XYZ file of C-alpha atoms in Angstrom:
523
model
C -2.339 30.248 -0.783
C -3.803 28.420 -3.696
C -2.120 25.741 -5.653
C -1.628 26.105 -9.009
C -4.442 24.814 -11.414
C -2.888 24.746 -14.704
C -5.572 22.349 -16.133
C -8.133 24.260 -13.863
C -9.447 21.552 -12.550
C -9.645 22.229 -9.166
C -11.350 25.296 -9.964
C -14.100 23.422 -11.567
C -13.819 20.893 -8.586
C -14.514 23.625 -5.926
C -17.405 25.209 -7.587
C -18.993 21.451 -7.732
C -18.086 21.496 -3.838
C -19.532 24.520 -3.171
C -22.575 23.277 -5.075
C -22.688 19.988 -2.998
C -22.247 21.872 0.283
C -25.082 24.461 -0.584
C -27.140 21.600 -1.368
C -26.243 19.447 1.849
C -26.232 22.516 4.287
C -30.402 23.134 4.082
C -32.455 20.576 5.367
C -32.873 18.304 8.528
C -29.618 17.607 10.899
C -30.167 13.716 10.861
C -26.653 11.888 11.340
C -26.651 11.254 7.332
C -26.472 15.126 6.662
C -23.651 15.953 9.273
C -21.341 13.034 8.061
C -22.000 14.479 4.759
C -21.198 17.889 5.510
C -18.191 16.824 7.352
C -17.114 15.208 4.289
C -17.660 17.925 1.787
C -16.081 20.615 3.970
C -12.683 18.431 4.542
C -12.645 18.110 0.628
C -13.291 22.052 0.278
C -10.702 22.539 2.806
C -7.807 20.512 0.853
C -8.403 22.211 -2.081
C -6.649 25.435 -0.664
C -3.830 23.267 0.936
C -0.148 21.413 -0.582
C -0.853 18.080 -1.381
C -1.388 15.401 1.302
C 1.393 12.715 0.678
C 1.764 9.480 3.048
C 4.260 7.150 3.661
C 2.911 4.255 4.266
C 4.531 0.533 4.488
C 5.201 -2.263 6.784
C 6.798 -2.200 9.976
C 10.567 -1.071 9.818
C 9.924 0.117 6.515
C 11.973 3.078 7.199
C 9.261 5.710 6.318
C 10.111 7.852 8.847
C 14.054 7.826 8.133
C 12.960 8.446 4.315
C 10.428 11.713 5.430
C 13.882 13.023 7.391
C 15.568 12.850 4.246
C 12.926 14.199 1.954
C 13.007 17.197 4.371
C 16.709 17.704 5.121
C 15.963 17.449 9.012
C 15.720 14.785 11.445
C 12.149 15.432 12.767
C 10.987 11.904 12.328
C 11.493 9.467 15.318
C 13.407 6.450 13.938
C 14.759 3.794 16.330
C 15.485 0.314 16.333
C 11.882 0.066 17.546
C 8.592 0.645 16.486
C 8.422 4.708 16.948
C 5.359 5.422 14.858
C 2.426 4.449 16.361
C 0.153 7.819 15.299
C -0.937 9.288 12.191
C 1.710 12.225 12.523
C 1.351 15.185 9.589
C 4.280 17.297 9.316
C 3.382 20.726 7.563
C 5.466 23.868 6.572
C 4.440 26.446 9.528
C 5.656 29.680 10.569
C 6.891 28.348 13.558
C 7.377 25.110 15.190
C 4.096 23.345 17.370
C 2.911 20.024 18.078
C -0.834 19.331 17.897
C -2.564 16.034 19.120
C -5.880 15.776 17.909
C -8.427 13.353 19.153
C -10.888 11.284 17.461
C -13.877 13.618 19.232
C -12.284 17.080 17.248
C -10.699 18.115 21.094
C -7.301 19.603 20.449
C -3.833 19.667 22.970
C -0.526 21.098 22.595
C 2.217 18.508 23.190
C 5.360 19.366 24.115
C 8.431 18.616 22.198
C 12.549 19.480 22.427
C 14.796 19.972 19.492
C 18.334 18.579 20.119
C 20.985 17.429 18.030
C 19.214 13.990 17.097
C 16.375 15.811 16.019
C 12.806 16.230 17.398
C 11.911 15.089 20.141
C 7.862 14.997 20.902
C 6.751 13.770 24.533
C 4.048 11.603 24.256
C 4.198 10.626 27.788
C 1.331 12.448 29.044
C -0.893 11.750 26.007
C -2.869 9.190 27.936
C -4.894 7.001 25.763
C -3.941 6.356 22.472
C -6.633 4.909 21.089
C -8.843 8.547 21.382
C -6.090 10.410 19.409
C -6.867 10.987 15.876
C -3.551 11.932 14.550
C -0.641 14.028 15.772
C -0.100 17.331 14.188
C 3.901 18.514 13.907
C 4.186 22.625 12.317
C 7.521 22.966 11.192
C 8.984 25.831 9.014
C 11.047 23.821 6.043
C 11.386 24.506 2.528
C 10.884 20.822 2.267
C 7.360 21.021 3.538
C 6.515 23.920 1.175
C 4.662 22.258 -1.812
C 3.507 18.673 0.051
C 2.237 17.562 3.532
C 4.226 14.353 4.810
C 2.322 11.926 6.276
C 3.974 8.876 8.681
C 1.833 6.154 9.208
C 2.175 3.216 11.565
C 3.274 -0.099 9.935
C 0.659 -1.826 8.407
C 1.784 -4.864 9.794
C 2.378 -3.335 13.000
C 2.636 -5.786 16.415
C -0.261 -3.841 17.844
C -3.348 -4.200 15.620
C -4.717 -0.744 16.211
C -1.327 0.468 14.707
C -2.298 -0.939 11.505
C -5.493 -0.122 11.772
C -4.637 3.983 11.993
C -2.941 3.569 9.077
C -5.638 1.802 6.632
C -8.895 4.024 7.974
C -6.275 6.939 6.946
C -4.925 5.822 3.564
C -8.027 3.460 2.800
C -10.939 4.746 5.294
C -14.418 2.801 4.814
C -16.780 5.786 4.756
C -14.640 8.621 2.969
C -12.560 9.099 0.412
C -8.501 8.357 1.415
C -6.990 10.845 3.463
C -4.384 10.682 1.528
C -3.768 12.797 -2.029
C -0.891 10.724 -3.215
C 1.254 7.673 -1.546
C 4.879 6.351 -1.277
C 4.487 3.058 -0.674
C 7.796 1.975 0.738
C 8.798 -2.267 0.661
C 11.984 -4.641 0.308
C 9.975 -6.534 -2.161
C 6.885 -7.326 -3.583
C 4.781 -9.307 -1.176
C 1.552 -10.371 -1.756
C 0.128 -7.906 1.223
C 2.251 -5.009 -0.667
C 0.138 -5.583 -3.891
C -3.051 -6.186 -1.940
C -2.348 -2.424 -0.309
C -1.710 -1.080 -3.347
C -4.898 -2.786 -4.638
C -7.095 -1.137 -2.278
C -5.824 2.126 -2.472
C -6.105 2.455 -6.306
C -9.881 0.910 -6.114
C -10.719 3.273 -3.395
C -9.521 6.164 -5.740
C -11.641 4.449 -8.655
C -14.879 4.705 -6.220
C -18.212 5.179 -7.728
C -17.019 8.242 -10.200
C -15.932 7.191 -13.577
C -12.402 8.471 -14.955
C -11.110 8.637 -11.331
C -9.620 5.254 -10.804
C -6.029 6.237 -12.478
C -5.484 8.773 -10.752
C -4.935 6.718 -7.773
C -1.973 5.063 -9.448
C -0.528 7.905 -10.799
C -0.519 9.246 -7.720
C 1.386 6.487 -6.174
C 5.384 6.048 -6.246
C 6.582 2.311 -4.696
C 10.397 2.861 -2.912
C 12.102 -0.239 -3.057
C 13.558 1.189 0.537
C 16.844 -0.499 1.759
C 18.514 -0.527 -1.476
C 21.979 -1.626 0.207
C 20.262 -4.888 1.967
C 18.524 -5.446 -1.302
C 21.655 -4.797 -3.459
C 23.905 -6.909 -0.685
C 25.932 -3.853 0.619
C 28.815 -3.692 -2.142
C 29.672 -0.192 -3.701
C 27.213 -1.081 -5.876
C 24.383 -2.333 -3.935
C 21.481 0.809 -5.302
C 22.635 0.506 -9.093
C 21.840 -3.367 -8.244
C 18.796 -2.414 -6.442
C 18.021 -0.099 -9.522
C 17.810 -3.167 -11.718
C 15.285 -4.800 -9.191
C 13.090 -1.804 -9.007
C 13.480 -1.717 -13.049
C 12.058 -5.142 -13.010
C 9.170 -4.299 -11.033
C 8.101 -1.149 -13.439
C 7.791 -3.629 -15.708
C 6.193 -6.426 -13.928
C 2.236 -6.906 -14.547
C 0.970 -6.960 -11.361
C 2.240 -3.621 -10.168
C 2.708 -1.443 -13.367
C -1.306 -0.492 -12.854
C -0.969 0.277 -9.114
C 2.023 2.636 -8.994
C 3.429 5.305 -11.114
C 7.057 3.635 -10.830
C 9.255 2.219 -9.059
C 12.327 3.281 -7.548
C 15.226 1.532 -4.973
C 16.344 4.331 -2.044
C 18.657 3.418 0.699
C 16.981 5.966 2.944
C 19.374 5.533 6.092
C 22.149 7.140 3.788
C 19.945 9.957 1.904
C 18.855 11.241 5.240
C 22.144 11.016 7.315
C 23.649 12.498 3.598
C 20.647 15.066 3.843
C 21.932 15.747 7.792
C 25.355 15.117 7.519
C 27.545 16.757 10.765
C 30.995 17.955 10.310
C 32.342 15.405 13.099
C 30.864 12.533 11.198
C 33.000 13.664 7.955
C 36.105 14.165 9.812
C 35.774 10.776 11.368
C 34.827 9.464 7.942
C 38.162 11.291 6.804
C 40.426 9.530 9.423
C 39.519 5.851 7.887
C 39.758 6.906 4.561
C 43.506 7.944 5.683
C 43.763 4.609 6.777
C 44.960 1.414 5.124
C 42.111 0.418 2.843
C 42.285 -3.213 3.130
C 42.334 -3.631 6.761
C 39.418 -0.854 6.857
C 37.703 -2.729 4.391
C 37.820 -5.909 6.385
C 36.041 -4.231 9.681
C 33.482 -3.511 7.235
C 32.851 -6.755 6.311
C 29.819 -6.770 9.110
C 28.483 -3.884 11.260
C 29.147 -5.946 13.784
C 32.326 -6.703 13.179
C 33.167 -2.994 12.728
C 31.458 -1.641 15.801
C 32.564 -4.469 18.412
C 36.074 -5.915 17.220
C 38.632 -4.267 18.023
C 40.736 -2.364 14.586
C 43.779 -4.050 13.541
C 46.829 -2.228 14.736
C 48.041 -0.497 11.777
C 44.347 1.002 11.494
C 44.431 1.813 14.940
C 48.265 3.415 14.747
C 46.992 5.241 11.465
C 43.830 6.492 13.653
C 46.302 8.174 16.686
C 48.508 9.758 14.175
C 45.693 11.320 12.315
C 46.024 15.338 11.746
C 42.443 15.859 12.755
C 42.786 13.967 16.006
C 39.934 11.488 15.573
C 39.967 8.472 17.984
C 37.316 5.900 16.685
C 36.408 4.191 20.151
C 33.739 1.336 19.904
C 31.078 4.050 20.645
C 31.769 6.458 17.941
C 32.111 3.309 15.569
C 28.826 2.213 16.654
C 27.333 5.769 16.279
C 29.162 6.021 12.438
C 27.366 2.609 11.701
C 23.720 3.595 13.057
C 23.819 6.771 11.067
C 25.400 5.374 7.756
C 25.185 1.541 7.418
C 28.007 -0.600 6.135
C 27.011 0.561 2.562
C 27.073 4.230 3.422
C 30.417 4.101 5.324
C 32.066 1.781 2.321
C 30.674 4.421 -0.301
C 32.163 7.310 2.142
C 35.353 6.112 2.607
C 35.934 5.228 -1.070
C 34.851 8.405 -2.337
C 37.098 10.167 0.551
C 40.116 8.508 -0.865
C 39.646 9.089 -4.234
C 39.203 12.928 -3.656
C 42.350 12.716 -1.484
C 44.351 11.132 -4.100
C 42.971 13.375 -7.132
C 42.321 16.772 -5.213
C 39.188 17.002 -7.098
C 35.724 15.856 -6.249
C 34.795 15.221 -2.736
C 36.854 16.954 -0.451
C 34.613 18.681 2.022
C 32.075 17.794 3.846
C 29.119 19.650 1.320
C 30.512 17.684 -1.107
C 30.253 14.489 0.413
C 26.993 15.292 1.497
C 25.806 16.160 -2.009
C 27.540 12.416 -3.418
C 26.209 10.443 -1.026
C 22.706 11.849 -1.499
C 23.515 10.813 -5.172
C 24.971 7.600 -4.023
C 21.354 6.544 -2.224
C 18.879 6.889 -4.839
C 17.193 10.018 -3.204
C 17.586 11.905 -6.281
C 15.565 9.611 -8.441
C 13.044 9.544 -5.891
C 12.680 13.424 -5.305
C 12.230 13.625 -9.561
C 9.911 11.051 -9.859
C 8.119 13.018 -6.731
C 8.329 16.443 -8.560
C 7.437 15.269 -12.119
C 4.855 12.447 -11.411
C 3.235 13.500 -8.659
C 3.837 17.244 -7.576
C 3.411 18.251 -11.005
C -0.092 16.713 -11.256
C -1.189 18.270 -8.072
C -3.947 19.871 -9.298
C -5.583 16.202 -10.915
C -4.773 14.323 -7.395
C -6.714 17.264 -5.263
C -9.799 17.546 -7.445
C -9.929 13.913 -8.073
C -9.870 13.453 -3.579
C -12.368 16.622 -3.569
C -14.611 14.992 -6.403
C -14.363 11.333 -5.095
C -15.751 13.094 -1.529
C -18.974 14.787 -3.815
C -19.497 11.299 -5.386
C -19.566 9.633 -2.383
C -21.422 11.921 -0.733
C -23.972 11.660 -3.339
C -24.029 7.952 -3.383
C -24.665 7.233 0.329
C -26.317 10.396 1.324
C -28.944 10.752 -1.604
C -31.109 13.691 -1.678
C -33.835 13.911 -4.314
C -32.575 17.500 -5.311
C -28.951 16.646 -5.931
C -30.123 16.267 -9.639
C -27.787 19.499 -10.420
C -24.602 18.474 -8.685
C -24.365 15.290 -10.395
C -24.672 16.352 -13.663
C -22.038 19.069 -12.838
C -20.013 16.254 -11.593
C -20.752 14.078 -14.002
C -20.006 16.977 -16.938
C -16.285 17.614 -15.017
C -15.431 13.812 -15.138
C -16.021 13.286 -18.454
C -15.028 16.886 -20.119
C -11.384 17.314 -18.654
C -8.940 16.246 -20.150
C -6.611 15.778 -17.804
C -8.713 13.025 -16.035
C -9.472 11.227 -19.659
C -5.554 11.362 -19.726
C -5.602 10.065 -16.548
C -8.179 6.525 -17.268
C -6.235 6.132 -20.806
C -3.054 5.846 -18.810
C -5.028 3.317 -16.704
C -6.018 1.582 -19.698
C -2.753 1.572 -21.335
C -0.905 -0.122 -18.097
C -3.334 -2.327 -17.367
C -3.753 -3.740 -21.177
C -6.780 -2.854 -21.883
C -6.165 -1.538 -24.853
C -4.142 -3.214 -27.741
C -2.368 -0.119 -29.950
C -0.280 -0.339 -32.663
C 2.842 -2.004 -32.590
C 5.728 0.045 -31.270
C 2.636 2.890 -30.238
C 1.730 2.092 -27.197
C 4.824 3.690 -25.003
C 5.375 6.304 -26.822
C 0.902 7.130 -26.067
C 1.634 7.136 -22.410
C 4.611 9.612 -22.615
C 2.430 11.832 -24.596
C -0.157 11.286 -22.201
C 1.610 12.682 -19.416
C 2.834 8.942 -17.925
C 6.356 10.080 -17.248
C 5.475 13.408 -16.093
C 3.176 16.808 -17.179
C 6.312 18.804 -18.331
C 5.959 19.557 -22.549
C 9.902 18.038 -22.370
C 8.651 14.825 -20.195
C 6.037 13.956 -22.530
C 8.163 14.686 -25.727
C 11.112 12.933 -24.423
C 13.350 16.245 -24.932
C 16.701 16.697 -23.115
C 17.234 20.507 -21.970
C 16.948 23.173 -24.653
C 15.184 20.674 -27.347
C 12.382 22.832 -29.575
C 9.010 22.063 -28.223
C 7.021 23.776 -30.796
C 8.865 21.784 -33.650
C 8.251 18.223 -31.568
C 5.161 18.588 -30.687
C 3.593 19.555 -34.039
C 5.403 16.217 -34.971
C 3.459 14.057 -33.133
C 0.460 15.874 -33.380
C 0.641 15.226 -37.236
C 1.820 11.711 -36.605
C -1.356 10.767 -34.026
C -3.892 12.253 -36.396
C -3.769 9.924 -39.012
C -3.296 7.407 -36.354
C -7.049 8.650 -34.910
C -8.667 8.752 -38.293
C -7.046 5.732 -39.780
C -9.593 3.158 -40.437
C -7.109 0.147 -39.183
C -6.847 1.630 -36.109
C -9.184 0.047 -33.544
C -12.424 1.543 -31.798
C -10.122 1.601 -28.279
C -6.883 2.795 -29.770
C -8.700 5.764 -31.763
C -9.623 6.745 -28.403
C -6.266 7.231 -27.197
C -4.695 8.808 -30.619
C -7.742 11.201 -30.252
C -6.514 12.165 -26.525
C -2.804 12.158 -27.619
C -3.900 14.705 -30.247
C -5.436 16.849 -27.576
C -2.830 16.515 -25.418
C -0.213 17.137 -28.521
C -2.479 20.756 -29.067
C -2.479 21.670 -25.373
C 1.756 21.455 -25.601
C 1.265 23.945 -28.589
C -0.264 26.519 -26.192
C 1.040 28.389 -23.946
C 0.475 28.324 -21.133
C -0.614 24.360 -21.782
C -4.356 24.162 -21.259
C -3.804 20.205 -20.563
């Protein structure tokens, strides 16, 4: 099934495909042709399929605990170790199969268990790791539907050729990134994080003019243990919020990212998976005395090894649900929800109990604490900044594979595709949008006092949605607020105080102002 194209770019993008694949697919079978050929089909070939998002970060990151919670299942390994060592794509499938594919194209079924922690793949008899190419997991979810997730190895891995799997996937040397979009996930800025970021955006950028934003637009950065950052108090991701706030703002990352947002993914996915057991247990110390539970969970350790006080443990054997919190189902509570997530549990328990409104059941709890960790934010931003632009990220990785194609495969007839290419990159609008946004966040151009944020809404910065870019809350008129700017931004164009540069972007805000006046938007 075909994405949708509302810009119909990716139409254009597969006919220049096409074009370059007619062109490579005559001619001699030197070693030039076949790479190229192997390029252009994998970019004809991802056209037709949901975007290609990775998670890629250091070691311990906690990508793979954030990809269980984007899908609602635990199907990602995550371990106190390091459990990604492969390139492992999860897709939406009819039915569940596990795929190892090795560097050579030879393909093996690997077999794999589901059991109440989640999937379990058996890599045991994979037998060198260094020939597979990436691990392919089917898996029917509605959370796979509209992207591909992507685990990579940490990119500061302790075995090298970890690291390695992720950069030639996310930033290969001979072909465009494997990779549509990226959630970059870090505790804080390092300077490694920004060099990463860096080289993904310039390897969007490539040869082909206009395509260099649409690497950071297709990026989102996950500040990713909120609670650590945010130092574990009931407030610890509206704290953590504040941090990533300060980093959508700072200058060395507002041109490599979309923006920036603080998840504690251990609680979003055990939220996402939450058991009944786990809430009734949750239930029992919320029944408790407060202040002596609160002082167990002044350390995980201290929670999981010492011993409760004994009116805790007396209010724990006359519980009406029978729960007895040994040390092991203590210890099992704190690796599923952190301190955080068992402080912002318990509190919320107790205020349902006392109130009888709120969170009184266990969908309810599940549906707070996904609130509670940030997830939400992060699944918007995913939907509006990056899903909704699907069409601009998969033509720009299809026409980034033609312009690279052309550049280090040159054929003296490829006169044709170029200028087709070359016509497509500089006649859509959506990817002038796209290197205006670039412009804009990177200061390259100086607009008119109090004009330049309100440019990169209308451009499509905080979202494609007509309500995103006019900053309408649900039900505003459309028609009305977009013939207001439109107005506003044309004497803003042809005023002749506005600069060269910024007459550039008031002439694309217009654009992008008329497309919002049609329907459907021909952005």
């Amino acid at each position: 099934m075909s994405a949708p194209d509302p810009s119909g770019v990716v139409g254009a993008a597969r006919h220049v495909v096409d074009g370059a694949l007619r062109l490579y697919g005559t001619g001699p079978a030197d070693p030039a042709t076949a790479w190229a050929r192997s390029v252009l089909h994998d970019a004809r070939a991802r056209l037709d399929e949901p975007l290609r998002v990775a998670l890629a970060g250091t070691l311990k990151a906690g990508k793979s605990t954030l990809l269980n919670a984007l899908v609602g299942e635990r199907i990602a390994a995550t371990d106190a170790g390091e459990c990604t060592r492969l390139v492992t794509w999860y897709r939406d499938a009819p039915s569940a199969a596990v795929v190892r594919e090795d560097l050579d194209g030879r393909r093996a079924t690997v077999p794999f268990a589901r059991d109440g922690d989640g999937l379990r793949i058996d890599l045991g008899g994979i037998g060198d790791p260094a020939r597979v190419g990436r691990l392919l997991v089917d898996w029917p979810s509605r959370g796979l539907a509209q992207a591909t997730l992507v685990d990579t190895p940490g990119l500061d891995s302790i075995r090298e050729t970890n690291s390695r799997r992720t950069l030639s996937f996310v930033t290969p040397d001979d072909r465009p990134s494997g990779a549509d979009a990226v959630v970059y996930l870090m505790r804080h800025a390092h300077r490694s994080d920004v060099g990463f970021l860096e080289a993904f955006a310039d390897l969007a950028q490539g040869g082909a003019g206009g395509l260099g934003a649409v690497g950071a637009s297709g990026t989102v950065v996950v500040l990713s243990r909120a609670d650590e950052i945010g130092g574990g108090g009931l407030d610890a991701v509206t704290t953590a919020g504040q941090v990533a706030q300060a980093y959508r703002e700072d200058p060395a990352l507002r041109p490599l990212c979309q923006t920036v947002v603080a998840v504690d993914g251990l609680l979003a996915e055990t939220a996402r998976t939450l058991r009944q057991s786990e809430f009734t247990a949750l239930r029992a110390l919320a029944r408790a005395p407060r202040a002596e539970v609160d002082a167990l969970l002044l350390s995980a350790d201290r929670f999981t090894v010492a011993e409760p006080p004994a009116v805790v443990a007396e209010a724990l054997a006359s519980d009406p649900d029978g729960v007895r919190l040994d040390e092991p189902a203590r210890r099992a509570l704190m690796e599923r929800f952190g301190v955080f997530g068992i402080r912002s549990a318990t509190t919320v328990l107790r205020r349902g109990a006392r109130t009888g409104r709120g969170v009184v059941d266990s969908p309810s709890l599940a549906e707070e604490l996904v609130r509670r960790s940030g997830l939400e934010e992060l699944r918007e931003a995913l939907t509006s900044r990056v899903l909704g632009r699907r069409d601009v990220h998969q033509a720009r990785s299809a026409l980034l594979a033609v312009d690279l194609v052309l550049g280090r495969a040159p054929r003296p007839d490829a006169g044709p595709v170029a200028a087709e290419l070359e016509r497509l990159l500089t006649g859509a609008h959506a990817f002038t949008e796209q290197r205006l946004l670039a412009a804009l966040r990177q200061g390259q151009v100086a607009m008119p006092e109090g004009t330049g944020a309100e440019a990169e809404q209308l451009l499509g910065g905080d979202g494609p949605g007509a309500a995103e870019r006019l900053g309408l809350a649900d039900g505003g008129d459309v028609r009305a607020a977009a013939l207001e700017a439109l107005d506003r931004w044309r004497v803003r164009a042809e005023s002749p105080l506005t600069s060269r540069a910024a007459a550039e972007v008031a002439r694309a805000v217009v654009r992008s102002c008329e497309g919002l006046l049609r329907w459907p938007p021909a952005l």
